[in-house]
Coordinates of C-alpha atoms and ligand atoms in Angstrom, one line a residue:
M1 CA -70.8 26.6 -53.8
N2 CA -67.3 26.1 -52.5
G3 CA -65.6 27.7 -49.5
N4 CA -63.3 30.0 -51.4
K5 CA -63.8 33.6 -50.8
T6 CA -62.7 34.7 -54.2
E7 CA -65.0 32.8 -56.6
E8 CA -63.3 32.0 -59.9
P9 CA -65.5 32.6 -62.9
K10 CA -66.7 29.3 -64.3
T11 CA -67.2 27.9 -67.7
V12 CA -70.9 27.5 -68.5
Y13 CA -72.1 25.2 -71.2
I14 CA -74.4 26.9 -73.7
E15 CA -75.2 24.7 -76.6
Y16 CA -74.0 21.6 -78.4
E17 CA -73.4 22.4 -82.0
S18 CA -72.5 19.1 -83.7
S19 CA -70.3 16.1 -83.9
Y20 CA -69.0 14.5 -87.1
I21 CA -66.2 12.3 -88.5
E22 CA -63.6 13.6 -90.8
I23 CA -60.4 12.3 -92.4
C24 CA -57.4 12.7 -90.0
P25 CA -54.7 15.0 -91.4
Y26 CA -52.1 12.7 -89.9
C27 CA -53.0 9.0 -90.4
R28 CA -55.4 9.7 -93.3
E29 CA -58.0 7.4 -91.9
K30 CA -61.7 8.5 -91.6
S31 CA -61.5 8.4 -87.9
L32 CA -61.2 12.0 -86.8
E33 CA -64.0 12.9 -84.5
I34 CA -64.9 16.6 -84.4
R35 CA -67.0 18.0 -81.8
E36 CA -68.3 21.6 -81.6
V37 CA -69.7 23.1 -78.4
V38 CA -70.5 26.6 -77.4
H39 CA -69.4 27.7 -73.9
Q40 CA -69.6 30.8 -71.9
Q41 CA -65.9 31.0 -70.9
P42 CA -64.4 33.2 -68.2
Y43 CA -62.7 36.2 -69.8
L44 CA -63.2 34.9 -73.3
R45 CA -67.0 35.2 -73.1
K46 CA -69.1 33.2 -75.6
T47 CA -66.7 30.8 -77.3
L48 CA -67.0 28.0 -79.9
I49 CA -64.8 25.1 -78.8
I50 CA -63.8 22.7 -81.6
S51 CA -62.2 19.5 -80.3
K52 CA -60.6 17.1 -82.7
N53 CA -59.7 13.6 -81.6
C54 CA -58.5 10.8 -83.8
K55 CA -59.5 7.3 -82.6
K56 CA -56.9 5.7 -84.8
C57 CA -53.6 7.6 -84.2
G58 CA -54.4 9.6 -81.1
F59 CA -54.1 13.0 -82.7
K60 CA -55.8 15.6 -80.6
K61 CA -56.4 19.3 -80.9
T62 CA -58.7 21.8 -79.3
E63 CA -59.4 25.2 -80.9
M64 CA -61.3 28.0 -79.3
L65 CA -63.0 30.6 -81.3
P66 CA -64.2 33.6 -79.4
L67 CA -67.7 34.6 -80.7
N68 CA -67.7 38.0 -79.0
P69 CA -64.4 39.6 -79.8
R70 CA -63.7 43.1 -78.5
K71 CA -61.8 45.9 -80.1
R72 CA -58.0 45.7 -80.3
R73 CA -56.5 46.3 -76.9
I74 CA -53.1 47.0 -75.5
I75 CA -52.5 45.9 -71.9
A76 CA -49.4 47.0 -70.0
F77 CA -48.1 46.0 -66.6
K78 CA -44.8 46.7 -64.8
M79 CA -43.6 44.2 -62.3
I80 CA -41.7 45.8 -59.6
K81 CA -41.8 43.4 -56.6
K82 CA -41.5 39.7 -56.1
E83 CA -45.2 39.2 -55.3
D84 CA -46.0 40.4 -58.9
L85 CA -44.6 37.0 -60.1
Y86 CA -48.0 35.6 -59.2
V87 CA -50.1 38.1 -61.2
K88 CA -52.2 36.2 -63.7
I89 CA -51.9 36.6 -67.4
L90 CA -54.7 35.5 -69.8
R91 CA -53.6 35.3 -73.4
T92 CA -55.5 34.4 -76.5
S93 CA -53.8 32.9 -79.5
T94 CA -54.2 36.1 -81.4
A95 CA -52.1 38.2 -79.0
T96 CA -48.5 39.2 -79.1
I97 CA -46.6 39.6 -75.8
F98 CA -43.7 42.1 -75.6
L99 CA -41.1 42.0 -72.8
P100 CA -38.8 45.0 -73.5
E101 CA -36.3 44.3 -70.6
L102 CA -35.6 40.9 -72.2
G103 CA -35.9 42.1 -75.8
A104 CA -38.3 39.2 -76.2
V105 CA -41.5 39.0 -78.3
I106 CA -43.8 36.0 -78.0
D107 CA -45.7 35.7 -81.2
P108 CA -49.4 34.7 -81.5
G109 CA -49.6 31.1 -80.5
I110 CA -50.5 28.4 -83.1
D111 CA -50.7 25.5 -80.6
A112 CA -52.3 26.9 -77.5
P113 CA -55.6 28.5 -78.4
Y114 CA -55.6 30.3 -75.1
F115 CA -53.6 30.1 -71.9
I116 CA -53.7 31.3 -68.4
T117 CA -50.3 31.6 -66.7
N118 CA -48.7 34.0 -64.3
V119 CA -45.6 36.1 -64.7
E120 CA -43.4 33.3 -63.3
G121 CA -44.9 30.9 -65.8
L122 CA -44.2 33.3 -68.6
L123 CA -40.6 33.6 -67.5
S124 CA -40.2 29.8 -67.4
R125 CA -41.5 29.6 -70.9
I126 CA -38.8 32.0 -72.0
E127 CA -36.1 30.1 -70.1
D128 CA -37.2 26.9 -71.9
A129 CA -37.1 28.7 -75.2
L130 CA -33.6 29.9 -74.4
E131 CA -32.5 26.4 -73.6
R132 CA -33.8 25.2 -76.9
I133 CA -31.9 27.9 -78.7
R134 CA -28.7 27.0 -76.7
V135 CA -29.0 23.4 -77.9
L136 CA -29.6 24.4 -81.6
E137 CA -27.0 27.2 -81.8
I138 CA -23.5 26.9 -80.6
S139 CA -22.0 30.3 -81.5
Q140 CA -20.2 32.1 -78.7
E141 CA -22.3 35.2 -79.5
S142 CA -25.6 33.4 -78.8
E143 CA -24.1 31.7 -75.8
Y144 CA -23.2 35.1 -74.3
E145 CA -26.6 36.5 -75.1
I146 CA -28.5 33.6 -73.6
T147 CA -26.4 33.7 -70.4
K148 CA -27.0 37.4 -70.1
L149 CA -30.8 37.0 -70.5
K150 CA -30.9 34.1 -68.0
K151 CA -29.1 36.3 -65.4
I152 CA -31.8 39.1 -65.9
I153 CA -34.6 36.5 -65.6
K154 CA -33.0 35.3 -62.3
K155 CA -32.9 38.8 -61.0
I156 CA -36.5 39.4 -62.1
K157 CA -37.6 36.2 -60.2
E158 CA -35.8 37.5 -57.1
G159 CA -37.6 40.8 -57.4
K160 CA -34.3 42.7 -58.1
H161 CA -35.1 43.7 -61.7
S162 CA -38.2 45.2 -63.2
L163 CA -40.2 43.6 -66.0
T164 CA -42.7 45.3 -68.3
I165 CA -45.3 43.1 -69.9
I166 CA -47.2 44.5 -72.9
I167 CA -49.9 42.5 -74.6
D168 CA -51.3 43.5 -78.0
D169 CA -54.5 41.6 -78.7
P170 CA -56.4 42.4 -81.9
I171 CA -59.6 40.7 -80.4
G172 CA -59.1 42.5 -77.1
L173 CA -59.8 39.5 -74.8
S174 CA -56.4 39.0 -73.3
D175 CA -55.8 40.5 -69.9
I176 CA -53.4 40.9 -67.0
L177 CA -55.2 40.4 -63.7
A178 CA -53.1 42.8 -61.5
P179 CA -54.7 45.0 -58.8
S180 CA -56.4 48.0 -60.3
G181 CA -54.2 51.0 -60.9
K182 CA -51.2 48.8 -61.8
V183 CA -52.4 47.8 -65.2
I184 CA -53.0 50.0 -68.2
R185 CA -55.7 48.9 -70.6
E186 CA -56.1 50.9 -73.8
Y187 CA -58.4 50.2 -76.7
V188 CA -57.0 51.0 -80.0
E189 CA -59.2 52.3 -82.8
G190 CA -58.8 50.7 -86.2
Y191 CA -55.8 48.5 -87.0
Ligands
ZN201 ZN1 -55.3 9.9 -87.1

């Protein structure tokens, strides 16, 4: 028990599956330790966690495989005031995020199996991506486009520009934790 009034859901260990040694895809040594554990994860529910750790070269990777997927779900939220920057976003690696005001699409992640961020954190990721594009491309057109987008992001962060966040998750486990009434969650039949 802690003193917090809003109790965060906790990760609960369920069962230990197995542990074995494989050949590392990077250093080719038989030194890749693979461990499989089943957890009851907040929001993701029952999840198989596969962690890979190479004792030789230091390669590390964690994958999460939700064992109780839901139906495909679209979640939409419109940020209209500055406080909305702190609304939490939970996104699985299978989900696509659309930000129409910025013309941005964040494709399903290959690296992060699952991440929790807030609107501000999401905007920072986009700013970082824009910076990387600025370094790689030097055309005036892209420079103009990047400057324009950065101005819009600045306005959003000041609460002077709206931002719509739409998440499309084929396994339906992503979510936007905004107060009820402000988020639309729609299950989509079929695919
Ligand atoms: Zn290795």
